[in-house]
XYZ file of C-alpha atoms in Angstrom:
520
model
C -3.589 -29.560 -4.514
C -0.927 -29.232 -2.093
C -1.784 -31.631 0.926
C 1.613 -31.717 2.473
C 0.533 -29.492 5.469
C -0.930 -26.304 6.326
C 2.423 -24.455 6.429
C 3.702 -25.808 3.066
C 7.201 -25.819 1.920
C 7.286 -26.640 -1.788
C 9.705 -26.004 -4.655
C 13.204 -24.727 -4.184
C 14.035 -23.480 -7.746
C 15.903 -20.222 -7.568
C 15.151 -17.972 -10.365
C 13.331 -15.229 -8.516
C 10.492 -12.529 -8.831
C 9.029 -9.541 -7.406
C 8.279 -8.778 -3.774
C 5.103 -8.031 -2.055
C 3.316 -6.003 0.604
C 2.867 -2.259 1.035
C 2.279 -2.586 4.621
C 6.003 -1.998 5.288
C 6.945 0.110 2.039
C 10.415 1.440 2.147
C 10.288 4.838 3.813
C 12.706 7.790 3.647
C 13.831 6.954 0.102
C 15.082 10.427 -1.386
C 14.307 11.482 -4.791
C 17.475 11.957 -6.877
C 18.399 15.281 -8.062
C 16.450 16.020 -11.459
C 18.469 15.021 -14.468
C 19.482 18.150 -16.507
C 18.140 18.032 -20.150
C 20.894 18.165 -22.595
C 21.388 18.650 -26.308
C 23.644 15.370 -26.584
C 22.695 13.234 -29.657
C 19.996 10.789 -28.820
C 20.724 7.039 -28.729
C 18.275 4.505 -29.933
C 17.283 0.948 -29.283
C 14.723 -1.700 -30.052
C 12.758 -4.243 -27.975
C 9.477 -6.147 -27.871
C 8.273 -4.924 -24.428
C 9.417 -2.039 -22.415
C 8.424 -2.005 -18.852
C 8.651 1.336 -17.003
C 9.138 0.558 -13.271
C 10.544 -2.514 -11.595
C 8.107 -2.852 -8.562
C 5.873 -5.835 -7.928
C 3.700 -5.479 -10.994
C 6.436 -4.304 -13.388
C 8.741 -7.110 -12.480
C 6.077 -9.859 -12.681
C 5.213 -8.422 -16.466
C 8.829 -8.334 -17.467
C 9.498 -12.019 -16.245
C 6.550 -13.495 -17.668
C 6.892 -11.765 -21.104
C 10.614 -12.959 -21.167
C 9.652 -16.358 -20.168
C 7.245 -16.401 -23.160
C 10.050 -15.598 -25.461
C 9.837 -11.726 -25.685
C 12.766 -9.454 -25.731
C 12.151 -7.077 -22.653
C 13.626 -4.096 -21.287
C 13.110 -2.611 -17.723
C 13.385 1.125 -17.029
C 13.799 1.951 -13.467
C 14.740 5.502 -12.344
C 16.127 4.369 -8.931
C 19.462 2.623 -8.408
C 17.729 -0.742 -7.262
C 15.087 -3.098 -8.595
C 12.003 -3.023 -6.425
C 12.974 -0.340 -4.065
C 9.444 0.265 -2.625
C 9.305 -3.338 -1.528
C 12.771 -4.210 -0.034
C 11.420 -4.097 3.394
C 8.268 -5.764 2.964
C 6.991 -8.756 4.829
C 5.621 -10.117 1.663
C 1.959 -11.089 2.501
C -0.027 -11.792 -0.486
C -3.849 -12.365 -0.447
C -5.280 -15.439 -2.258
C -8.672 -16.725 -2.945
C -8.811 -20.448 -2.645
C -11.962 -21.769 -4.342
C -12.797 -25.275 -5.617
C -12.146 -24.223 -9.163
C -8.352 -23.447 -8.359
C -7.863 -26.294 -6.133
C -4.910 -27.692 -7.959
C -3.019 -24.344 -6.866
C -4.130 -24.165 -3.359
C -1.261 -22.987 -1.206
C -2.498 -24.636 2.194
C -5.568 -26.386 3.079
C -8.189 -23.988 4.254
C -10.647 -24.920 7.017
C -13.363 -24.570 4.250
C -12.850 -23.758 0.781
C -13.768 -20.405 -0.243
C -16.244 -19.236 -2.939
C -15.914 -16.192 -5.132
C -19.314 -14.812 -3.944
C -18.337 -15.189 -0.418
C -15.001 -13.721 -1.176
C -16.470 -10.851 -2.938
C -19.118 -10.279 0.130
C -16.308 -9.972 2.489
C -14.249 -7.646 0.136
C -17.039 -5.496 -0.577
C -17.775 -4.829 3.304
C -14.261 -3.827 3.841
C -13.820 -1.570 0.805
C -17.076 0.510 1.438
C -15.869 1.731 4.886
C -16.359 5.449 4.338
C -17.490 4.813 0.668
C -17.709 7.167 -2.263
C -20.366 7.599 -4.839
C -18.208 6.101 -7.478
C -18.435 3.090 -9.893
C -15.829 0.901 -8.328
C -14.896 -1.757 -7.451
C -15.216 -3.308 -10.912
C -16.032 -6.773 -9.572
C -15.733 -8.575 -12.973
C -11.872 -7.465 -12.925
C -11.761 -8.215 -9.123
C -13.069 -11.736 -9.734
C -10.738 -12.397 -12.580
C -7.437 -11.236 -10.730
C -8.253 -12.907 -7.447
C -9.501 -16.201 -9.236
C -5.868 -16.098 -10.755
C -4.123 -15.560 -7.378
C -3.343 -19.214 -6.541
C -1.975 -19.841 -9.942
C 0.187 -16.728 -9.402
C 1.652 -17.729 -6.316
C 2.285 -21.169 -7.965
C 4.228 -19.489 -10.620
C 6.196 -17.526 -8.248
C 7.140 -20.744 -6.330
C 8.423 -22.189 -9.495
C 11.006 -19.493 -9.771
C 12.572 -19.620 -6.389
C 10.144 -18.410 -3.537
C 8.285 -20.932 -1.343
C 5.389 -19.721 0.449
C 3.740 -20.454 3.989
C 0.408 -19.770 5.439
C 0.297 -16.191 6.974
C -3.341 -15.672 7.805
C -6.762 -17.177 6.886
C -9.928 -15.631 5.737
C -11.331 -16.520 9.260
C -8.756 -14.312 10.738
C -8.579 -11.221 8.385
C -11.018 -11.769 5.647
C -8.685 -13.395 2.941
C -6.566 -16.202 3.116
C -2.871 -14.939 2.878
C 0.600 -16.270 2.328
C 4.093 -15.007 2.849
C 7.572 -16.066 1.678
C 9.197 -18.953 3.720
C 12.331 -17.406 4.834
C 13.864 -20.760 5.911
C 15.178 -20.824 2.281
C 17.103 -17.563 2.520
C 20.936 -17.433 3.130
C 20.073 -15.234 6.093
C 16.487 -15.793 7.430
C 16.648 -12.594 9.425
C 16.660 -10.505 6.348
C 13.404 -8.851 4.997
C 11.395 -11.304 2.930
C 11.408 -8.339 0.301
C 14.877 -8.140 0.032
C 15.288 -11.876 -0.356
C 12.667 -12.262 -3.087
C 14.200 -9.357 -5.073
C 17.759 -11.063 -4.666
C 15.952 -14.224 -6.426
C 14.010 -12.002 -8.765
C 17.096 -10.428 -10.243
C 18.776 -13.765 -10.981
C 15.451 -14.651 -12.650
C 15.196 -11.519 -14.899
C 18.848 -11.831 -15.847
C 18.643 -15.780 -16.481
C 15.487 -14.905 -18.971
C 17.544 -12.239 -20.743
C 15.696 -9.158 -19.503
C 17.680 -5.890 -20.047
C 17.555 -3.915 -16.699
C 18.368 -0.263 -16.830
C 18.869 1.234 -13.528
C 19.131 4.990 -12.895
C 17.199 5.621 -16.117
C 14.273 8.001 -16.102
C 11.534 7.652 -18.452
C 10.586 11.203 -19.855
C 8.125 10.847 -22.691
C 6.126 8.359 -24.491
C 6.718 8.367 -28.371
C 3.684 8.360 -30.334
C 3.335 7.834 -34.235
C 0.107 7.702 -36.128
C -1.973 7.532 -32.779
C 0.010 4.484 -31.392
C 2.565 4.464 -28.605
C 5.849 2.992 -30.243
C 8.335 3.670 -27.488
C 9.700 5.915 -24.846
C 12.337 8.647 -24.282
C 14.663 7.662 -21.419
C 17.158 10.009 -19.714
C 20.512 8.569 -18.782
C 22.791 11.024 -17.257
C 23.616 13.543 -19.859
C 22.021 11.327 -22.661
C 18.852 10.896 -24.098
C 17.719 7.465 -25.357
C 14.746 6.352 -27.357
C 13.703 2.830 -26.835
C 11.123 1.581 -29.570
C 8.916 -1.326 -28.568
C 5.730 -3.085 -29.610
C 4.371 -2.541 -26.170
C 4.945 0.051 -23.546
C 3.954 -0.942 -20.031
C 3.549 1.733 -17.217
C 4.386 0.138 -13.924
C 5.584 3.416 -12.306
C 3.630 3.280 -8.903
C 1.516 5.841 -7.456
C 1.683 9.594 -6.757
C 2.440 9.476 -2.846
C 5.666 11.496 -3.442
C 4.154 14.371 -5.524
C 2.972 17.396 -3.612
C 1.158 18.523 -6.864
C -0.885 15.410 -7.362
C -1.675 15.053 -3.640
C -2.965 18.705 -3.708
C -5.150 17.951 -6.808
C -6.346 14.479 -6.020
C -6.323 14.033 -2.156
C -6.154 17.421 -0.443
C -7.000 16.045 2.865
C -3.437 14.566 2.962
C -2.098 18.280 3.789
C -5.006 19.476 5.711
C -5.117 16.617 8.052
C -1.303 16.026 8.008
C -1.040 12.431 6.726
C 2.497 11.028 6.924
C 3.671 9.305 3.961
C 5.650 6.168 4.547
C 6.078 4.914 1.018
C 8.764 5.517 -1.694
C 9.138 9.189 -2.170
C 10.122 8.255 -5.872
C 6.554 7.452 -6.857
C 5.711 11.012 -8.171
C 3.360 10.149 -10.710
C 5.749 10.095 -13.616
C 3.650 7.490 -15.386
C 0.492 9.362 -14.987
C 1.895 12.525 -16.292
C 3.225 10.721 -19.470
C 0.008 9.021 -19.959
C -1.840 12.258 -19.735
C 0.430 13.881 -22.430
C -0.875 11.101 -24.902
C -4.493 11.583 -24.142
C -4.948 8.991 -21.453
C -8.073 9.119 -19.075
C -7.256 9.400 -15.469
C -9.239 8.841 -12.218
C -10.423 12.193 -10.353
C -11.319 10.479 -7.151
C -7.844 9.655 -5.922
C -7.379 8.380 -2.203
C -4.526 6.686 -0.129
C -4.011 3.350 1.474
C -3.801 3.986 5.051
C -1.266 2.065 7.318
C -1.617 3.226 10.765
C -2.418 6.252 13.143
C 0.790 7.925 14.376
C 2.296 10.842 16.157
C 2.573 13.893 13.907
C 5.458 14.414 11.618
C 7.135 16.988 13.654
C 7.277 14.582 16.541
C 8.550 11.564 14.608
C 11.218 13.573 12.807
C 12.438 15.121 16.023
C 12.550 11.760 17.895
C 12.129 8.531 15.928
C 11.052 6.898 19.153
C 7.793 8.670 18.742
C 6.965 6.076 16.193
C 6.902 3.429 18.772
C 3.666 5.100 20.173
C 1.669 3.556 17.315
C 1.652 -0.146 18.126
C 4.863 -0.932 20.426
C 4.733 -1.938 23.932
C 6.456 1.355 25.230
C 2.941 3.145 25.221
C 1.331 0.557 27.468
C -1.839 1.204 25.532
C -1.202 2.134 21.869
C -3.589 3.923 19.600
C -3.781 1.391 16.974
C -6.634 -1.142 16.923
C -6.511 -4.911 17.413
C -6.789 -6.744 20.758
C -4.885 -3.984 22.810
C -6.422 -1.089 24.910
C -6.675 1.975 22.998
C -6.682 5.732 24.313
C -9.029 8.576 23.693
C -8.704 10.189 20.223
C -10.330 13.614 19.823
C -10.474 16.256 17.139
C -9.506 20.035 17.160
C -12.417 20.672 19.562
C -11.790 17.950 21.809
C -14.747 15.883 20.574
C -14.477 12.021 20.430
C -15.443 10.889 16.893
C -14.531 7.210 16.158
C -13.829 3.905 17.648
C -10.239 3.977 18.505
C -10.008 0.254 18.169
C -11.249 0.144 14.536
C -8.833 -0.626 11.871
C -6.431 2.115 10.817
C -8.487 2.327 7.413
C -11.686 3.417 9.295
C -9.638 5.859 11.515
C -7.950 7.525 8.715
C -11.068 7.672 6.612
C -12.824 9.202 9.694
C -10.103 11.773 10.243
C -9.994 12.740 6.592
C -13.731 13.142 6.176
C -14.380 15.049 9.472
C -11.505 17.420 8.374
C -11.200 18.800 11.954
C -7.285 18.549 12.457
C -5.451 18.809 14.624
C -6.219 15.477 16.125
C -4.965 14.401 19.513
C -4.526 11.321 21.705
C -4.890 11.749 25.475
C -1.996 10.379 27.599
C -1.763 10.259 31.314
C 1.339 9.893 33.458
C 1.256 6.320 34.089
C 3.989 5.276 31.933
C 7.398 6.864 32.909
C 9.352 6.291 29.592
C 6.267 7.647 27.623
C 6.227 10.763 29.979
C 9.886 11.455 29.760
C 9.594 11.408 25.988
C 6.481 13.670 26.091
C 7.980 15.984 28.428
C 10.934 16.744 26.291
C 8.413 17.395 23.324
C 5.865 19.724 25.038
C 5.656 22.774 22.949
C 2.115 23.773 23.545
C 1.053 22.650 19.932
C 2.171 19.112 19.145
C 2.376 18.160 22.709
C 0.278 19.925 25.258
C 0.758 19.354 28.976
C -1.480 20.268 32.041
C -2.127 18.955 35.431
C -5.811 18.457 34.894
C -8.194 17.591 32.155
C -9.898 21.070 32.317
C -6.404 22.854 32.332
C -5.499 20.622 29.414
C -8.506 21.595 27.342
C -8.085 25.470 28.038
C -4.286 25.177 27.061
C -4.983 23.296 23.853
C -8.192 25.078 23.037
C -10.127 21.939 22.870
C -13.418 22.943 24.786
C -15.347 19.686 24.580
C -12.231 17.573 26.043
C -13.596 17.401 29.536
C -16.990 16.023 28.499
C -15.287 13.602 25.961
C -13.068 12.398 28.787
C -15.995 12.067 31.212
C -18.078 10.043 28.386
C -15.155 7.980 27.550
C -14.806 6.809 31.109
C -18.412 6.275 31.656
C -18.585 4.101 28.772
C -15.536 2.017 29.886
C -17.139 1.648 33.236
C -20.534 0.626 31.782
C -18.697 -1.732 29.383
C -20.774 -0.476 26.683
C -19.908 2.177 24.061
C -23.287 3.179 22.354
C -21.775 6.167 20.623
C -19.033 4.295 18.610
C -19.245 0.606 19.304
C -15.893 0.177 20.895
C -15.500 -3.341 22.762
C -15.300 -3.132 26.524
C -12.019 -4.712 26.784
C -10.464 -2.137 24.460
C -10.831 1.030 26.605
C -7.666 2.356 28.147
C -7.816 3.110 31.861
C -6.732 6.699 32.936
C -5.356 7.935 36.086
C -7.565 10.061 38.607
C -4.754 12.550 38.813
C -2.542 14.377 36.206
C -0.546 15.467 34.670
C -1.926 14.709 31.318
C -0.971 15.231 27.735
C -2.591 15.694 24.535
C -0.329 14.492 21.671
C -0.944 15.418 17.905
C -1.783 12.103 15.909
C -2.135 11.749 12.069
C -2.894 8.901 9.626
C -0.089 7.496 7.719
C -0.121 5.969 4.299
C 2.002 3.626 2.083
C 0.228 3.924 -1.361
C -2.303 5.798 -3.480
C -5.450 4.905 -5.292
C -5.930 6.822 -8.676
C -3.937 7.348 -11.930
C -4.533 5.789 -15.354
C -7.733 4.238 -16.512
C -7.374 0.894 -18.337
C -9.662 -1.828 -19.705
C -10.079 -5.374 -18.649
C -6.769 -6.251 -20.752
C -4.694 -3.344 -18.973
C -4.731 -1.255 -22.089
C -4.815 2.399 -21.455
C -8.045 4.275 -22.478
C -8.758 7.728 -23.450
C -11.736 9.957 -22.187
C -14.077 8.132 -24.737
C -12.886 4.639 -23.420
C -11.054 4.035 -26.674
C -7.775 2.042 -26.339
C -4.498 3.863 -26.871
C -2.651 1.346 -28.989
C 0.624 0.012 -27.488
C 0.140 1.377 -24.023
C -0.563 -0.632 -21.007
C -0.615 0.259 -17.297
C -0.618 -2.163 -14.187
C -0.102 -2.013 -10.479
C -0.556 0.914 -8.249
C -0.624 3.554 -11.125
C -3.950 1.724 -12.278
C -5.646 -0.227 -9.478
C -8.254 2.250 -8.686
C -10.819 0.020 -10.014
C -10.027 -2.482 -7.344
C -11.663 -0.379 -4.394
C -14.153 2.090 -3.546
C -12.822 3.694 -0.412
C -10.847 1.292 1.694
C -7.895 -0.947 1.071
C -8.374 -4.616 1.471
C -5.234 -5.844 3.196
C -2.718 -7.703 0.858
C -5.002 -7.621 -2.165
C -3.213 -4.795 -4.003
C -0.040 -7.143 -3.844
C -2.062 -10.044 -5.117
C -3.605 -7.849 -8.037
C -0.452 -6.440 -9.032
C 1.293 -9.771 -9.340
C -1.564 -11.261 -11.394
C -1.891 -8.099 -13.511
C 1.784 -8.402 -14.267
C 1.778 -12.159 -14.914
C -1.199 -12.184 -17.021
C -0.334 -9.034 -19.094
C 3.177 -10.318 -19.627
C 2.120 -13.702 -20.865
C -0.225 -12.038 -23.221
C 2.367 -9.412 -24.579
C 4.834 -12.423 -25.315
C 2.162 -14.003 -27.534
C 1.718 -10.853 -29.726
């Protein structure tokens, strides 16, 4: 047990690892031009473990396997390791119980128990719940029970951790990289960690193939024995005892989104994740008979102005949670404005977490959604006036005129009810705290601004067993094929994301699987 302090600072070995935190995933990464298939002679190579994808789970798996003595190759289609996480703040959830006390990362007010952790976890993930058989709490308990040991492992290879949040604050004890060890403390924690991680991979002899795109799995006698990889004009076949899919989700694939989460298009969700996450691993796995989840969903980030507004003026992104708005829509301890659907009806507690707001917007399926602004903030008004188009931003001198202009007939009634609840200090309809209501001016002009949920990752993909082995529709193992991280973490959730637990589970999946594969 570490008893040094509540904001620990241990171990300064620099050998590296993967980075954490979907909450600030890299936005705007453009997919490279599709590599043309050629008739050039194929090359061939052999390795013990080939990991497809170098994100959080893939890098942890590769490093752990290499540390165990395996010859490991990473195949990454982007020009950089861990590209989805280079801007991450690095928060990782842990579960600090008496059973893993030797690996505690800070001294909690009270020790956790796995039953208490699961109870808090279950409450969050069932926000807007579906009739599905997840979470698989046997697997959740295993992975979160290993979380402190996993962070201890990360610390041993160069990244110290400090307390970020406690379970009393956010439901899970959370740690983040201690940036005082970085050469530039102002850089993103994700970038710092991946700088260290690359050194660790190289020091442990991992072969790293950047700008290489996995195309097809190689199967012999019903077993996956390798992968075909595109390298510019060449095709290379990499033979391996084990092939690990760590290719991320499908947030960058219009086809998979239309199939698995059609509300992304109908509601207008903005994707803030890595556009290179196009479901490649899912497609490869399906081609060899893997079973896939049919109830995909997304991991929401916040509620923000619609894409046409943020693309035309990036300052619109500041209307999510920055002081320019004076009363942002995003929840927390700030005052939040009125959010209505296409008919002008209020339908949700605007101070609720983004997960709850996004789920309500998707399930209601009544887009476009609007946030009501008044003219109290000159900076915001200036920006809105430039964007007024009668659709994404509608302006009028009175609420009644605004309702008519935007074709939102219930807006006036919703506005009156909102102000009445604020005055009474009681929101019987949606349970919004009295101190979270935004005050509105008596006189116009007023604006309705189109708002949508955003998301940074997806839930869905390939089904696996408790050992991360990919299974077919009969739950039979496909020999030689494994899947970890976002491509396979659907089993962790019902409907809602539990903050920073995906990072934790991906790390532990990678570490545990890599260690096991090295022993085969």
